[in-house]
PDB file of C-alpha atoms and ligand atoms in Angstrom:
ATOM      1  CA  MET B1385     -88.461  91.290 -41.933  1.00  0.00           C
ATOM      2  CA  LYS B1386     -91.130  92.329 -44.238  1.00  0.00           C
ATOM      3  CA  HIS B1387     -94.016  92.207 -42.562  1.00  0.00           C
ATOM      4  CA  ARG B1388     -92.977  94.428 -39.293  1.00  0.00           C
ATOM      5  CA  TYR B1389     -96.648  92.973 -37.728  1.00  0.00           C
ATOM      6  CA  VAL B1390     -95.965  89.830 -37.689  1.00  0.00           C
ATOM      7  CA  SER B1391     -93.843  89.671 -35.957  1.00  0.00           C
ATOM      8  CA  GLY B1392     -95.243  91.451 -33.488  1.00  0.00           C
ATOM      9  CA  LYS B1393     -97.901  89.344 -33.284  1.00  0.00           C
ATOM     10  CA  ILE B1394     -95.666  86.453 -32.911  1.00  0.00           C
ATOM     11  CA  ARG B1395     -93.275  87.892 -29.839  1.00  0.00           C
ATOM     12  CA  ASN B1396     -96.827  88.740 -28.646  1.00  0.00           C
ATOM     13  CA  GLU B1397     -97.428  85.256 -28.763  1.00  0.00           C
ATOM     14  CA  VAL B1398     -94.431  84.397 -27.205  1.00  0.00           C
ATOM     15  CA  GLU B1399     -94.863  86.708 -24.150  1.00  0.00           C
ATOM     16  CA  LYS B1400     -98.062  85.231 -23.548  1.00  0.00           C
ATOM     17  CA  VAL B1401     -96.972  81.386 -23.807  1.00  0.00           C
ATOM     18  CA  LEU B1402     -93.573  83.206 -21.483  1.00  0.00           C
ATOM     19  CA  GLY B1403     -96.174  84.391 -18.817  1.00  0.00           C
ATOM     20  CA  SER B1404     -98.405  80.790 -18.475  1.00  0.00           C
ATOM     21  CA  ALA B1405     -98.809  79.443 -15.479  1.00  0.00           C
ATOM     22  CA  GLU B1406     -96.631  76.285 -17.316  1.00  0.00           C
ATOM     23  CA  ALA B1407     -94.008  78.642 -17.691  1.00  0.00           C
ATOM     24  CA  GLN B1408     -92.884  79.661 -14.076  1.00  0.00           C
ATOM     25  CA  SER B1409     -92.359  76.007 -13.588  1.00  0.00           C
ATOM     26  CA  THR B1410     -90.620  75.214 -16.500  1.00  0.00           C
ATOM     27  CA  ASP B1411     -86.283  75.549 -16.369  1.00  0.00           C
ATOM     28  CA  PRO B1412     -85.611  78.815 -18.023  1.00  0.00           C
ATOM     29  CA  GLN B1413     -83.374  76.824 -19.818  1.00  0.00           C
ATOM     30  CA  ASN B1414     -86.406  74.747 -21.913  1.00  0.00           C
ATOM     31  CA  LEU B1415     -88.646  77.790 -21.923  1.00  0.00           C
ATOM     32  CA  THR B1416     -88.845  76.925 -25.888  1.00  0.00           C
ATOM     33  CA  THR B1417     -90.239  73.050 -25.136  1.00  0.00           C
ATOM     34  CA  LEU B1418     -93.844  75.085 -24.693  1.00  0.00           C
ATOM     35  CA  PHE B1419     -93.777  76.606 -28.060  1.00  0.00           C
ATOM     36  CA  THR B1420     -95.829  74.222 -29.555  1.00  0.00           C
ATOM     37  CA  PRO B1421     -98.050  74.007 -32.485  1.00  0.00           C
ATOM     38  CA  VAL B1422    -101.200  73.723 -29.644  1.00  0.00           C
ATOM     39  CA  SER B1423    -100.265  76.776 -27.876  1.00  0.00           C
ATOM     40  CA  MET B1424     -99.178  78.624 -30.493  1.00  0.00           C
ATOM     41  CA  PRO B1425    -101.677  79.033 -33.484  1.00  0.00           C
ATOM     42  CA  TYR B1426    -100.423  82.443 -34.920  1.00  0.00           C
ATOM     43  CA  VAL B1427     -96.917  81.174 -35.411  1.00  0.00           C
ATOM     44  CA  MET B1428     -98.679  77.935 -36.552  1.00  0.00           C
ATOM     45  CA  ALA B1429    -100.320  80.325 -39.604  1.00  0.00           C
ATOM     46  CA  VAL B1430     -97.323  82.098 -40.129  1.00  0.00           C
ATOM     47  CA  PHE B1431     -95.218  78.616 -40.729  1.00  0.00           C
ATOM     48  CA  TYR B1432     -97.849  77.480 -42.868  1.00  0.00           C
ATOM     49  CA  GLU B1433     -98.642  80.655 -45.033  1.00  0.00           C
ATOM     50  CA  ALA B1434     -94.989  81.228 -45.601  1.00  0.00           C
ATOM     51  CA  LEU B1435     -95.229  76.950 -47.151  1.00  0.00           C
ATOM     52  CA  ARG B1436     -97.790  78.819 -49.005  1.00  0.00           C
ATOM     53  CA  PHE B1437     -95.871  81.241 -50.892  1.00  0.00           C
ATOM     54  CA  TYR B1438     -92.561  78.801 -50.941  1.00  0.00           C
ATOM     55  CA  PRO B1439     -93.721  75.477 -50.888  1.00  0.00           C
ATOM     56  CA  PRO B1440     -90.350  73.477 -50.676  1.00  0.00           C
ATOM     57  CA  VAL B1441     -91.985  71.301 -52.704  1.00  0.00           C
ATOM     58  CA  PRO B1442     -92.267  73.784 -55.977  1.00  0.00           C
ATOM     59  CA  PHE B1443     -93.421  71.445 -58.562  1.00  0.00           C
ATOM     60  CA  GLU B1444     -94.369  67.698 -58.578  1.00  0.00           C
ATOM     61  CA  PHE B1445     -95.196  64.671 -60.848  1.00  0.00           C
ATOM     62  CA  LYS B1446     -95.580  61.315 -60.427  1.00  0.00           C
ATOM     63  CA  GLN B1447     -96.442  57.859 -63.414  1.00  0.00           C
ATOM     64  CA  ALA B1448     -98.657  55.278 -63.224  1.00  0.00           C
ATOM     65  CA  GLU B1449     -97.400  52.137 -63.209  1.00  0.00           C
ATOM     66  CA  GLN B1450    -100.592  50.765 -64.724  1.00  0.00           C
ATOM     67  CA  ALA B1451    -103.690  51.961 -65.938  1.00  0.00           C
ATOM     68  CA  VAL B1452    -105.803  53.891 -63.673  1.00  0.00           C
ATOM     69  CA  THR B1453    -109.016  56.166 -62.930  1.00  0.00           C
ATOM     70  CA  LEU B1454    -108.771  58.854 -60.549  1.00  0.00           C
ATOM     71  CA  PRO B1455    -111.711  59.511 -58.519  1.00  0.00           C
ATOM     72  CA  ASP B1456    -112.940  62.384 -60.739  1.00  0.00           C
ATOM     73  CA  GLY B1457    -113.438  59.557 -64.006  1.00  0.00           C
ATOM     74  CA  THR B1458    -109.720  60.805 -65.436  1.00  0.00           C
ATOM     75  CA  PHE B1459    -108.776  57.425 -67.351  1.00  0.00           C
ATOM     76  CA  LEU B1460    -104.616  57.169 -67.580  1.00  0.00           C
ATOM     77  CA  PRO B1461    -103.262  54.629 -69.585  1.00  0.00           C
ATOM     78  CA  LYS B1462    -100.117  53.019 -68.067  1.00  0.00           C
ATOM     79  CA  GLY B1463     -96.679  55.603 -68.007  1.00  0.00           C
ATOM     80  CA  ALA B1464     -98.787  57.873 -67.647  1.00  0.00           C
ATOM     81  CA  VAL B1465     -96.899  61.783 -66.290  1.00  0.00           C
ATOM     82  CA  VAL B1466     -99.532  63.753 -64.197  1.00  0.00           C
ATOM     83  CA  LEU B1467     -97.579  66.728 -63.298  1.00  0.00           C
ATOM     84  CA  TRP B1468     -98.733  69.674 -60.622  1.00  0.00           C
ATOM     85  CA  CYS B1469     -97.081  72.960 -58.951  1.00  0.00           C
ATOM     86  CA  PRO B1470     -97.769  73.352 -55.956  1.00  0.00           C
ATOM     87  CA  TRP B1471     -95.931  76.855 -56.037  1.00  0.00           C
ATOM     88  CA  ALA B1472     -99.683  78.197 -58.535  1.00  0.00           C
ATOM     89  CA  MET B1473    -101.831  76.347 -56.471  1.00  0.00           C
ATOM     90  CA  ASN B1474    -101.146  77.866 -53.595  1.00  0.00           C
ATOM     91  CA  ARG B1475    -101.399  81.124 -55.323  1.00  0.00           C
ATOM     92  CA  SER B1476    -104.959  80.241 -56.763  1.00  0.00           C
ATOM     93  CA  LYS B1477    -107.252  82.847 -56.510  1.00  0.00           C
ATOM     94  CA  ILE B1478    -109.792  80.305 -56.796  1.00  0.00           C
ATOM     95  CA  THR B1479    -108.687  78.546 -53.950  1.00  0.00           C
ATOM     96  CA  TRP B1480    -107.870  81.314 -51.408  1.00  0.00           C
ATOM     97  CA  GLY B1481    -109.153  84.140 -52.710  1.00  0.00           C
ATOM     98  CA  ASP B1482    -108.660  88.076 -53.896  1.00  0.00           C
ATOM     99  CA  ASP B1483    -106.089  88.731 -51.935  1.00  0.00           C
ATOM    100  CA  ALA B1484    -103.910  85.880 -52.625  1.00  0.00           C
ATOM    101  CA  ASP B1485    -101.086  87.618 -53.227  1.00  0.00           C
ATOM    102  CA  SER B1486    -100.558  89.065 -50.114  1.00  0.00           C
ATOM    103  CA  PHE B1487     -98.904  87.539 -47.081  1.00  0.00           C
ATOM    104  CA  ARG B1488    -101.900  87.349 -44.680  1.00  0.00           C
ATOM    105  CA  PRO B1489    -101.513  84.234 -41.646  1.00  0.00           C
ATOM    106  CA  GLU B1490    -104.809  85.723 -40.861  1.00  0.00           C
ATOM    107  CA  ARG B1491    -106.222  83.193 -42.967  1.00  0.00           C
ATOM    108  CA  TRP B1492    -105.583  79.956 -41.412  1.00  0.00           C
ATOM    109  CA  LEU B1493    -106.897  80.888 -37.985  1.00  0.00           C
ATOM    110  CA  ALA B1494    -110.627  81.204 -36.496  1.00  0.00           C
ATOM    111  CA  ASP B1495    -112.344  80.921 -33.668  1.00  0.00           C
ATOM    112  CA  GLY B1496    -110.483  84.323 -32.290  1.00  0.00           C
ATOM    113  CA  GLY B1497    -107.272  82.988 -33.475  1.00  0.00           C
ATOM    114  CA  THR B1498    -107.483  80.042 -31.474  1.00  0.00           C
ATOM    115  CA  LYS B1499    -107.839  77.234 -33.649  1.00  0.00           C
ATOM    116  CA  VAL B1500    -105.941  77.137 -36.976  1.00  0.00           C
ATOM    117  CA  LEU B1501    -107.533  75.777 -40.001  1.00  0.00           C
ATOM    118  CA  SER B1502    -106.886  72.632 -41.842  1.00  0.00           C
ATOM    119  CA  ARG B1503    -107.048  72.511 -46.143  1.00  0.00           C
ATOM    120  CA  THR B1504    -107.395  69.384 -47.993  1.00  0.00           C
ATOM    121  CA  VAL B1505    -104.566  68.148 -49.427  1.00  0.00           C
ATOM    122  CA  SER B1506    -105.742  69.098 -53.032  1.00  0.00           C
ATOM    123  CA  GLU B1507    -106.172  72.612 -51.852  1.00  0.00           C
ATOM    124  CA  PHE B1508    -102.805  72.856 -50.322  1.00  0.00           C
ATOM    125  CA  PRO B1509    -100.859  69.855 -51.462  1.00  0.00           C
ATOM    126  CA  VAL B1510     -97.677  71.293 -49.956  1.00  0.00           C
ATOM    127  CA  PHE B1511     -96.666  68.247 -48.150  1.00  0.00           C
ATOM    128  CA  ASN B1512     -98.196  65.899 -50.462  1.00  0.00           C
ATOM    129  CA  GLY B1513    -100.744  63.395 -50.124  1.00  0.00           C
ATOM    130  CA  GLY B1514    -102.225  59.758 -49.717  1.00  0.00           C
ATOM    131  CA  SER B1515    -100.334  56.558 -49.450  1.00  0.00           C
ATOM    132  CA  ARG B1516     -97.363  59.204 -50.099  1.00  0.00           C
ATOM    133  CA  THR B1517     -97.521  62.090 -47.557  1.00  0.00           C
ATOM    134  CA  CYS B1518     -94.983  63.483 -46.271  1.00  0.00           C
ATOM    135  CA  LEU B1519     -93.544  61.091 -43.004  1.00  0.00           C
ATOM    136  CA  GLY B1520     -92.125  64.067 -41.443  1.00  0.00           C
ATOM    137  CA  LYS B1521     -94.295  66.819 -41.684  1.00  0.00           C
ATOM    138  CA  ARG B1522     -95.871  66.535 -37.799  1.00  0.00           C
ATOM    139  CA  MET B1523     -91.739  66.798 -37.036  1.00  0.00           C
ATOM    140  CA  ALA B1524     -91.785  69.723 -39.570  1.00  0.00           C
ATOM    141  CA  GLU B1525     -94.723  71.816 -37.787  1.00  0.00           C
ATOM    142  CA  VAL B1526     -93.324  71.880 -34.114  1.00  0.00           C
ATOM    143  CA  ILE B1527     -89.615  72.488 -35.388  1.00  0.00           C
ATOM    144  CA  ALA B1528     -90.821  75.508 -37.188  1.00  0.00           C
ATOM    145  CA  VAL B1529     -92.788  76.727 -34.235  1.00  0.00           C
ATOM    146  CA  GLN B1530     -89.795  75.961 -32.352  1.00  0.00           C
ATOM    147  CA  VAL B1531     -87.172  78.447 -34.191  1.00  0.00           C
ATOM    148  CA  ILE B1532     -89.551  80.734 -35.732  1.00  0.00           C
ATOM    149  CA  ALA B1533     -91.511  81.742 -32.550  1.00  0.00           C
ATOM    150  CA  ALA B1534     -87.944  81.497 -30.334  1.00  0.00           C
ATOM    151  CA  MET B1535     -85.793  83.611 -33.713  1.00  0.00           C
ATOM    152  CA  ALA B1536     -88.304  86.229 -33.601  1.00  0.00           C
ATOM    153  CA  TRP B1537     -88.387  86.691 -29.479  1.00  0.00           C
ATOM    154  CA  ASN B1538     -84.686  86.974 -29.873  1.00  0.00           C
ATOM    155  CA  PHE B1539     -83.311  88.784 -32.444  1.00  0.00           C
ATOM    156  CA  ASP B1540     -84.564  91.737 -34.934  1.00  0.00           C
ATOM    157  CA  PHE B1541     -83.455  90.733 -38.673  1.00  0.00           C
ATOM    158  CA  VAL B1542     -82.858  93.361 -40.830  1.00  0.00           C
ATOM    159  CA  PRO B1543     -82.075  93.172 -44.352  1.00  0.00           C
ATOM    160  CA  ALA B1544     -78.538  93.258 -45.461  1.00  0.00           C
ATOM    161  CA  ASP B1545     -78.969  94.033 -49.398  1.00  0.00           C
ATOM    162  CA  GLY B1546     -82.199  97.388 -48.755  1.00  0.00           C
ATOM    163  CA  GLY B1547     -84.674  94.291 -48.918  1.00  0.00           C
ATOM    164  CA  VAL B1548     -84.143  93.747 -52.724  1.00  0.00           C
ATOM    165  CA  ASP B1549     -87.031  91.293 -54.120  1.00  0.00           C
ATOM    166  CA  ARG B1550     -85.169  87.783 -53.543  1.00  0.00           C
ATOM    167  CA  VAL B1551     -86.196  85.335 -56.199  1.00  0.00           C
ATOM    168  CA  SER B1552     -85.685  81.542 -55.820  1.00  0.00           C
ATOM    169  CA  LYS B1553     -83.246  78.893 -58.067  1.00  0.00           C
ATOM    170  CA  THR B1554     -84.160  77.060 -60.140  1.00  0.00           C
ATOM    171  CA  SER B1555     -84.170  73.420 -58.788  1.00  0.00           C
ATOM    172  CA  LEU B1556     -86.273  70.571 -57.159  1.00  0.00           C
ATOM    173  CA  THR B1557     -86.727  72.339 -53.607  1.00  0.00           C
ATOM    174  CA  LEU B1558     -87.045  76.136 -54.398  1.00  0.00           C
ATOM    175  CA  PRO B1559     -83.324  77.844 -52.140  1.00  0.00           C
ATOM    176  CA  MET B1560     -83.776  81.846 -52.294  1.00  0.00           C
ATOM    177  CA  GLU B1561     -81.169  82.578 -55.110  1.00  0.00           C
ATOM    178  CA  GLY B1562     -77.579  84.452 -52.968  1.00  0.00           C
ATOM    179  CA  GLY B1563     -79.479  82.575 -49.570  1.00  0.00           C
ATOM    180  CA  LEU B1564     -81.418  86.101 -47.175  1.00  0.00           C
ATOM    181  CA  PRO B1565     -78.304  88.370 -46.063  1.00  0.00           C
ATOM    182  CA  CYS B1566     -79.591  90.229 -43.335  1.00  0.00           C
ATOM    183  CA  PHE B1567     -78.055  91.778 -40.006  1.00  0.00           C
ATOM    184  CA  VAL B1568     -79.072  90.144 -36.941  1.00  0.00           C
ATOM    185  CA  LYS B1569     -78.979  91.571 -33.568  1.00  0.00           C
ATOM    186  CA  ALA B1570     -80.305  89.805 -30.437  1.00  0.00           C
ATOM    187  CA  ARG B1571     -82.864  91.166 -28.819  1.00  0.00           C
ATOM    188  CA  THR B1572     -82.172  92.135 -25.137  1.00  0.00           C
ATOM    189  CA  ARG B1573     -84.605  90.955 -22.431  1.00  0.00           C
ATOM    190  CA  ASN B1574     -85.174  89.227 -19.224  1.00  0.00           C
ATOM    191  CA  VAL B1575     -86.693  86.203 -19.369  1.00  0.00           C
ATOM    192  CA  ASP B1576     -87.355  86.583 -15.266  1.00  0.00           C
ATOM    193  CA  GLN B1577     -89.911  89.386 -15.132  1.00  0.00           C
ATOM    194  CA  TYR B1578     -92.306  86.509 -16.817  1.00  0.00           C
ATOM    195  CA  ARG B1579     -91.923  85.014 -13.758  1.00  0.00           C
ATOM    196  CA  GLU B1580     -93.808  85.793 -10.325  1.00  0.00           C
TER     197      GLU B1580
HETATM  198  C1  HEM F1709     -91.520  71.867 -44.221  1.00  0.00           C
HETATM  199  C2  HEM F1709     -91.397  70.588 -44.590  1.00  0.00           C
HETATM  200  C3  HEM F1709     -91.878  69.562 -45.549  1.00  0.00           C
HETATM  201  C4  HEM F1709     -92.615  69.587 -46.108  1.00  0.00           C
HETATM  202  C5  HEM F1709     -92.404  70.784 -47.059  1.00  0.00           C
HETATM  203  C6  HEM F1709     -92.195  68.607 -46.662  1.00  0.00           C
HETATM  204  C7  HEM F1709     -92.575  67.962 -48.098  1.00  0.00           C
HETATM  205  C8  HEM F1709     -92.775  66.922 -48.410  1.00  0.00           C
HETATM  206  C9  HEM F1709     -93.133  66.172 -50.042  1.00  0.00           C
HETATM  207  C10 HEM F1709     -93.763  67.326 -50.589  1.00  0.00           C
HETATM  208  C11 HEM F1709     -93.395  65.309 -50.272  1.00  0.00           C
HETATM  209  C12 HEM F1709     -93.701  63.947 -51.372  1.00  0.00           C
HETATM  210  C13 HEM F1709     -92.921  63.556 -51.929  1.00  0.00           C
HETATM  211  C14 HEM F1709     -93.378  62.315 -53.513  1.00  0.00           C
HETATM  212  O1  HEM F1709     -93.562  61.874 -53.012  1.00  0.00           O
HETATM  213  O2  HEM F1709     -92.874  63.167 -54.824  1.00  0.00           O
HETATM  214  C15 HEM F1709     -92.667  64.450 -48.930  1.00  0.00           C
HETATM  215  C16 HEM F1709     -92.095  63.198 -48.713  1.00  0.00           C
HETATM  216  C17 HEM F1709     -90.918  62.664 -47.739  1.00  0.00           C
HETATM  217  N1  HEM F1709     -91.413  62.861 -46.022  1.00  0.00           N
HETATM  218 FE1  HEM F1709     -91.298  65.671 -46.140  1.00  0.00          FE
HETATM  219  N2  HEM F1709     -91.514  67.646 -45.900  1.00  0.00           N
HETATM  220  C18 HEM F1709     -90.977  68.110 -44.963  1.00  0.00           C
HETATM  221  C19 HEM F1709     -90.289  67.867 -44.217  1.00  0.00           C
HETATM  222  C20 HEM F1709     -89.731  66.039 -43.300  1.00  0.00           C
HETATM  223  C21 HEM F1709     -89.322  65.850 -42.610  1.00  0.00           C
HETATM  224  C22 HEM F1709     -88.316  67.197 -41.475  1.00  0.00           C
HETATM  225  C23 HEM F1709     -89.071  64.607 -42.187  1.00  0.00           C
HETATM  226  C24 HEM F1709     -88.459  63.416 -41.698  1.00  0.00           C
HETATM  227  C25 HEM F1709     -87.730  63.829 -40.620  1.00  0.00           C
HETATM  228  C26 HEM F1709     -89.886  64.670 -43.860  1.00  0.00           C
HETATM  229  C27 HEM F1709     -89.623  62.919 -44.552  1.00  0.00           C
HETATM  230  C28 HEM F1709     -90.158  62.513 -45.516  1.00  0.00           C
HETATM  231  C29 HEM F1709     -90.437  61.241 -46.436  1.00  0.00           C
HETATM  232  C30 HEM F1709     -89.770  60.175 -45.203  1.00  0.00           C
HETATM  233  C31 HEM F1709     -91.280  61.679 -47.109  1.00  0.00           C
HETATM  234  C32 HEM F1709     -91.374  60.152 -48.274  1.00  0.00           C
HETATM  235  C33 HEM F1709     -92.617  59.817 -47.703  1.00  0.00           C
HETATM  236  C34 HEM F1709     -93.418  58.227 -49.258  1.00  0.00           C
HETATM  237  O3  HEM F1709     -92.858  58.578 -50.078  1.00  0.00           O
HETATM  238  O4  HEM F1709     -93.533  57.510 -48.685  1.00  0.00           O
HETATM  239  N3  HEM F1709     -90.149  65.958 -44.667  1.00  0.00           N
HETATM  240  N4  HEM F1709     -92.186  65.823 -47.858  1.00  0.00           N
END
């Protein structure tokens, strides 16, 4: 809603996929199955950029069950608690550059927008890492691409509160306080126009 050019670019990508040869032979009811992280690098980049700003697990902590020395030489005695903040790490200018505070999905793209860049888990710890990596990461990506593409393609969203800045609730999973009230209007298109 805030970045109109982003929804425009998502719709361009949807249009490209719907116009592809594969779409011609796909059941019109199942067209969203063509919306995948591989076929839609821009939508994936939008998802990652949204996760960068609003990581659903904004801070993390673990406790050492036994004394351990981390790979960088830091010694942790038994029982030590380590806390890190993905929310802050995701906004670090050292990692993301001077425009870290700008919502810019393009930062995730390479090769003329055809490839999504990956970041190390220490730079982008949104899905955690190592042996406790999120088991649903791939599932989240697949579903997010379908949902973002389908929603941007089928609807226009207008903020219902004049677009005031939203704040997060204090919580383990960063929900938006008061939700995101908006008016939703269906876009009228005819899917047959993408068929020969
Ligand atoms: C955007 C979506 C998601 C994000 C950002 C996310 C993030 C995370 C994070 C940060 C952890 C580590 C928690 C910790 O150990 O402190 C985690 C663990 C986990 N996630 Fe997700 N998650 C997402 C979606 C999902 C989905 C869709 C599923 C399952 C269908 C899932 C299943 C799990 C499981 C089973 C673990 C525990 C892994 C373990 O400790 O061995 N997640 N997730």
